[in-house]
Coordinates of C-alpha atoms in Angstrom, one line a residue:
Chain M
X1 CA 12.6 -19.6 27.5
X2 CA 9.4 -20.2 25.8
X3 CA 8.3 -21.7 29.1
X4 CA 8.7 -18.9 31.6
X5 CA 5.8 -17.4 34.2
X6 CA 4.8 -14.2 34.1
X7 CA 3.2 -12.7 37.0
X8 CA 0.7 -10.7 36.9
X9 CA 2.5 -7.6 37.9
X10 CA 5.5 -8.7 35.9
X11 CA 2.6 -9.2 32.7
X12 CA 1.6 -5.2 33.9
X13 CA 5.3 -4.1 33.5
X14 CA 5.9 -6.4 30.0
X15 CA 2.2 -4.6 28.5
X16 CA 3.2 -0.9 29.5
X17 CA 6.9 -1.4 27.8
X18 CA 6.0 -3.3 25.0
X19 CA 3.2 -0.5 24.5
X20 CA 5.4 2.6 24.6
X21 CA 7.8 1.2 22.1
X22 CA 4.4 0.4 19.7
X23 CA 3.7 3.5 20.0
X24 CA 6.6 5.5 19.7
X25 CA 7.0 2.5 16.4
X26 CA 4.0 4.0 15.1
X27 CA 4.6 7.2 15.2
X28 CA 7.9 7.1 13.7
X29 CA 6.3 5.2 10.9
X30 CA 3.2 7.5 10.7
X31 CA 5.4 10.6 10.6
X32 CA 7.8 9.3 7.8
X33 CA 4.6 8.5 5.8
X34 CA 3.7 11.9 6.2
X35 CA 6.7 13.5 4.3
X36 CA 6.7 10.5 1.5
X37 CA 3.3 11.5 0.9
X38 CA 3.9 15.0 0.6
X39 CA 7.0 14.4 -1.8
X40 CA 4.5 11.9 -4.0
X41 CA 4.5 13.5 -7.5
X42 CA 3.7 10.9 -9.4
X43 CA 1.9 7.2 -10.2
X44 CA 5.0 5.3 -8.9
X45 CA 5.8 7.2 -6.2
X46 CA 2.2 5.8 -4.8
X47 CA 3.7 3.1 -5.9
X48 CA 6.3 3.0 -3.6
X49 CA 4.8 4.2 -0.7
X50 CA 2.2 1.4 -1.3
X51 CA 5.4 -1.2 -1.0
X52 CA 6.8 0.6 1.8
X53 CA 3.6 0.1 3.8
X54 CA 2.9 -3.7 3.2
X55 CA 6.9 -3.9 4.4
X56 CA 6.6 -1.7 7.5
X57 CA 3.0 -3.2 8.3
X58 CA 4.6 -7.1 7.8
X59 CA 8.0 -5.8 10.1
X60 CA 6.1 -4.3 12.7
X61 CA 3.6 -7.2 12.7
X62 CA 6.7 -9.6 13.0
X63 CA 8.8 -7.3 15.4
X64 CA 6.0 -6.7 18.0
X65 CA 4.3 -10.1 18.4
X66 CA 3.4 -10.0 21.9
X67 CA 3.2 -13.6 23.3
X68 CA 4.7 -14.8 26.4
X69 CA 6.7 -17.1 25.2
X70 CA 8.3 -14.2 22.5
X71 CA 8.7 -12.1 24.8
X72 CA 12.1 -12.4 26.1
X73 CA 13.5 -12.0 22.3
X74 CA 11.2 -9.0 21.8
X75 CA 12.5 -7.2 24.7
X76 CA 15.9 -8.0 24.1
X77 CA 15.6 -6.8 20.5
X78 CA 13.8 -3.4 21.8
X79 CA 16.6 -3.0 24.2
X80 CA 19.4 -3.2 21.7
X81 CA 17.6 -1.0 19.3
X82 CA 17.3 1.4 21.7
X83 CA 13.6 1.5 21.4
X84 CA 13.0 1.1 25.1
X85 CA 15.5 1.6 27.9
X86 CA 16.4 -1.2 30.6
X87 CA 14.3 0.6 33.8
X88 CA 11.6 0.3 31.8
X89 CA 11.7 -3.2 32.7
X90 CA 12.3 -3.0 36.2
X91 CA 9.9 -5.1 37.9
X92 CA 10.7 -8.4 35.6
X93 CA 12.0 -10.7 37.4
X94 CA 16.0 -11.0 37.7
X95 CA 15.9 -14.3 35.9
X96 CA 14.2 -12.6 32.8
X97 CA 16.0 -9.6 32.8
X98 CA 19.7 -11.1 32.6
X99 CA 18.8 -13.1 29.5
X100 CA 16.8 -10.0 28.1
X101 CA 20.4 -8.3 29.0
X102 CA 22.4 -11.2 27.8
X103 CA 20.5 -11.5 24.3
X104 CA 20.7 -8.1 24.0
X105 CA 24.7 -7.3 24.0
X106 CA 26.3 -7.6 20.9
X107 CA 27.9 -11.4 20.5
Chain Z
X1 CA -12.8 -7.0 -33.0
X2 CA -9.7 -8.3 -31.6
X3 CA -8.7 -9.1 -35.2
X4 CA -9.4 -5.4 -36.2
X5 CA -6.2 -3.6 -38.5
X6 CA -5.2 0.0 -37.2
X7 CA -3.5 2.1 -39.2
X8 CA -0.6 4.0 -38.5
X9 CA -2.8 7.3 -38.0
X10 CA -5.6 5.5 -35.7
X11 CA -3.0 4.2 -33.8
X12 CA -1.8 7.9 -32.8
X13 CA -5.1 9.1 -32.1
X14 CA -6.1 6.0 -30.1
X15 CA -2.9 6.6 -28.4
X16 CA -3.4 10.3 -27.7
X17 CA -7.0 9.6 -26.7
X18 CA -5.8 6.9 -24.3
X19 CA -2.9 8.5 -22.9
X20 CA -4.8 11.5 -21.9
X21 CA -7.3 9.5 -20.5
X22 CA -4.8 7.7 -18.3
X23 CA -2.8 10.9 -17.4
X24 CA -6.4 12.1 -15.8
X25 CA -6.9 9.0 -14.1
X26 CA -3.3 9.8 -12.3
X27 CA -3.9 13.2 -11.4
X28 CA -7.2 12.2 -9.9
X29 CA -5.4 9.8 -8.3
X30 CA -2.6 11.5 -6.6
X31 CA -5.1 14.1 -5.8
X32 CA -7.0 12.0 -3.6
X33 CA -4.2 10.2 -2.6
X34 CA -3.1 13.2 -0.9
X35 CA -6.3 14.0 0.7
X36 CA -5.8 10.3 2.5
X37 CA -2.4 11.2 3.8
X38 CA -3.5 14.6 4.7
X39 CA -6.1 13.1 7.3
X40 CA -4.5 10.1 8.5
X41 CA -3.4 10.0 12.2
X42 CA -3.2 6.4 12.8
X43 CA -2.0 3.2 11.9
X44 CA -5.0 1.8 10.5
X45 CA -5.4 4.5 8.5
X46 CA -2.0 3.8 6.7
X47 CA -2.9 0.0 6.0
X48 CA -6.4 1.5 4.4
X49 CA -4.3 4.0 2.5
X50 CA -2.2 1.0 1.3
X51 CA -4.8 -1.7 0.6
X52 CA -6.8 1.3 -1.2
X53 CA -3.6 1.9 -3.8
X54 CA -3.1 -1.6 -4.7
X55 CA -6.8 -2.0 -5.3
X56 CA -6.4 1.2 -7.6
X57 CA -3.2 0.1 -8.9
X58 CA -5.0 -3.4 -10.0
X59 CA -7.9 -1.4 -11.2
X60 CA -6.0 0.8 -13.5
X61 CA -3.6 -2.0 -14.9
X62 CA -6.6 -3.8 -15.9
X63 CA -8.7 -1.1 -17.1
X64 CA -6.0 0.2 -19.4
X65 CA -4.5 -2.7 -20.8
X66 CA -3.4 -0.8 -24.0
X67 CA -3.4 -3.8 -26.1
X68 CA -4.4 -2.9 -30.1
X69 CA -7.1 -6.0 -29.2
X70 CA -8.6 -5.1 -26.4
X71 CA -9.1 -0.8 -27.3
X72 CA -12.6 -1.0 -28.7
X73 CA -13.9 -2.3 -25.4
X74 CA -11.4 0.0 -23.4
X75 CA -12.7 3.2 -25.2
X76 CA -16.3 2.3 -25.0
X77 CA -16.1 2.1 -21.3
X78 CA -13.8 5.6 -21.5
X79 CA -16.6 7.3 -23.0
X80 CA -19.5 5.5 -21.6
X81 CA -17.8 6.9 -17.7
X82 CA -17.5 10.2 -19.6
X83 CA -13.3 9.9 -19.3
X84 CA -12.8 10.7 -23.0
X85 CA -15.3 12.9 -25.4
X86 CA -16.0 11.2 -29.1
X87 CA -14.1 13.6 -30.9
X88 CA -10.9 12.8 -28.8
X89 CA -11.8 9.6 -31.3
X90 CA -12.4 11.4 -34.4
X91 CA -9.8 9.7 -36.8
X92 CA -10.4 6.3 -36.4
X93 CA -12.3 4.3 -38.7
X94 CA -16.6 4.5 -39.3
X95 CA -16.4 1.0 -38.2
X96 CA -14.7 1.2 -34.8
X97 CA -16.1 4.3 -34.1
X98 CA -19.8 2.7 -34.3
X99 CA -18.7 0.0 -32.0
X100 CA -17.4 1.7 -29.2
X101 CA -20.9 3.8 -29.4
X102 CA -22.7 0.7 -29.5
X103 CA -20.9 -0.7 -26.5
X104 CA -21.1 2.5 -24.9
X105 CA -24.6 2.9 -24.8
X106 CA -26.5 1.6 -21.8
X107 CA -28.2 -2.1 -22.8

C-alpha cells in the first residue's frame, strides 16, 4: 500500500480531508483545554493538564502523519472514528477507497 | 553549612518561612497560568503553555528542594528575590541568619 500514486487531484482531495479532520482535532482538543484550565485550582492540576498536553500533542502528532505512503491507514482510521465521512473522499481513486473502506470496518 | 544542626523550633520557622514562600510561588503560578489559557486560540499556543509548565515545574522542584542541607542557600536566594522578609527568619540561629544575609547580598 505504501507504494500507491497519488494524483494530483487525488493529493487535492487527500489535503482538504485530512485538513478538516486536523482541524476539527484541534479544536476539540483546544476547547477541552479550555474548561481543564478553568477547573485548575491547584499546583497538580497544572500538573495534569501539563501531562495531558505532551499526550494529546504525541497522539495527534502520531495519528495525523500525513505521508503518502500512511495515508491509506490514516483515512481508514478517520473514517472509523467518525472524524471524517466517506464523500469526503470522493475523488480517490476506487482502488484506494475500498481498502480505506475495507480497513475501516470492524474485523 | 550542610552539616549545620536545627533545632526543633528552627525547623518550624524555616518550615513556615518556606512553606509560605512556596504557597506564593503557586498562586503566582496558577494566576498566570490562567492568563495563558485565557488567551490561547491555537495549537501552538497549547504546546507553549505546556513546555512553559514543565520548565516551571523543573524550576520550582529545584529551587525548593526542602532538604535541612541545602536551606541556607534556599533562603538566601528567597530573600535576596524579595520572596520572604528576614523576620519571616527570626528564630533561627545568629549563625545561619548571618549567612543567608551574606549570601543574599549582591557580590
Amino acid at each position: 500500500m505504501s507504494d500507491l500514486k497519488w494524483s494530483d487531484k487525488e493529493k487535492r482531495v487527500a489535503r482538504e480531508a485530512f485538513g478538516v479532520a486536523l482541524a476539527a482535532e484541534f479544536a476539540e482538543l483546544i476547547a477541552d483545554f479550555k474548561v481543564r484550565a478553568a477547573a485548575a485550582t491547584e499546583p497538580d492540576d497544572l500538573w495534569a493538564i501539563e501531562e495531558h498536553l505532551r499526550q494529546r500533542r504525541k497522539e495527534i502528532d502520531w495519528q495525523y502523519d500525513y505521508r503518502y505512503s500512511q495515508l491509506i491507514f490514516i483515512f481508514a482510521r478517520l473514517l472509523r472514528d467518525g472524524r471524517i465521512r466517506e464523500d469526503q473522499l470522493f475523488g480517490l481513486s476506487e482502488g484506494k477507497l475500498s481498502q480505506i473502506r475495507r480497513l475501516a470496518s470492524p474485523e
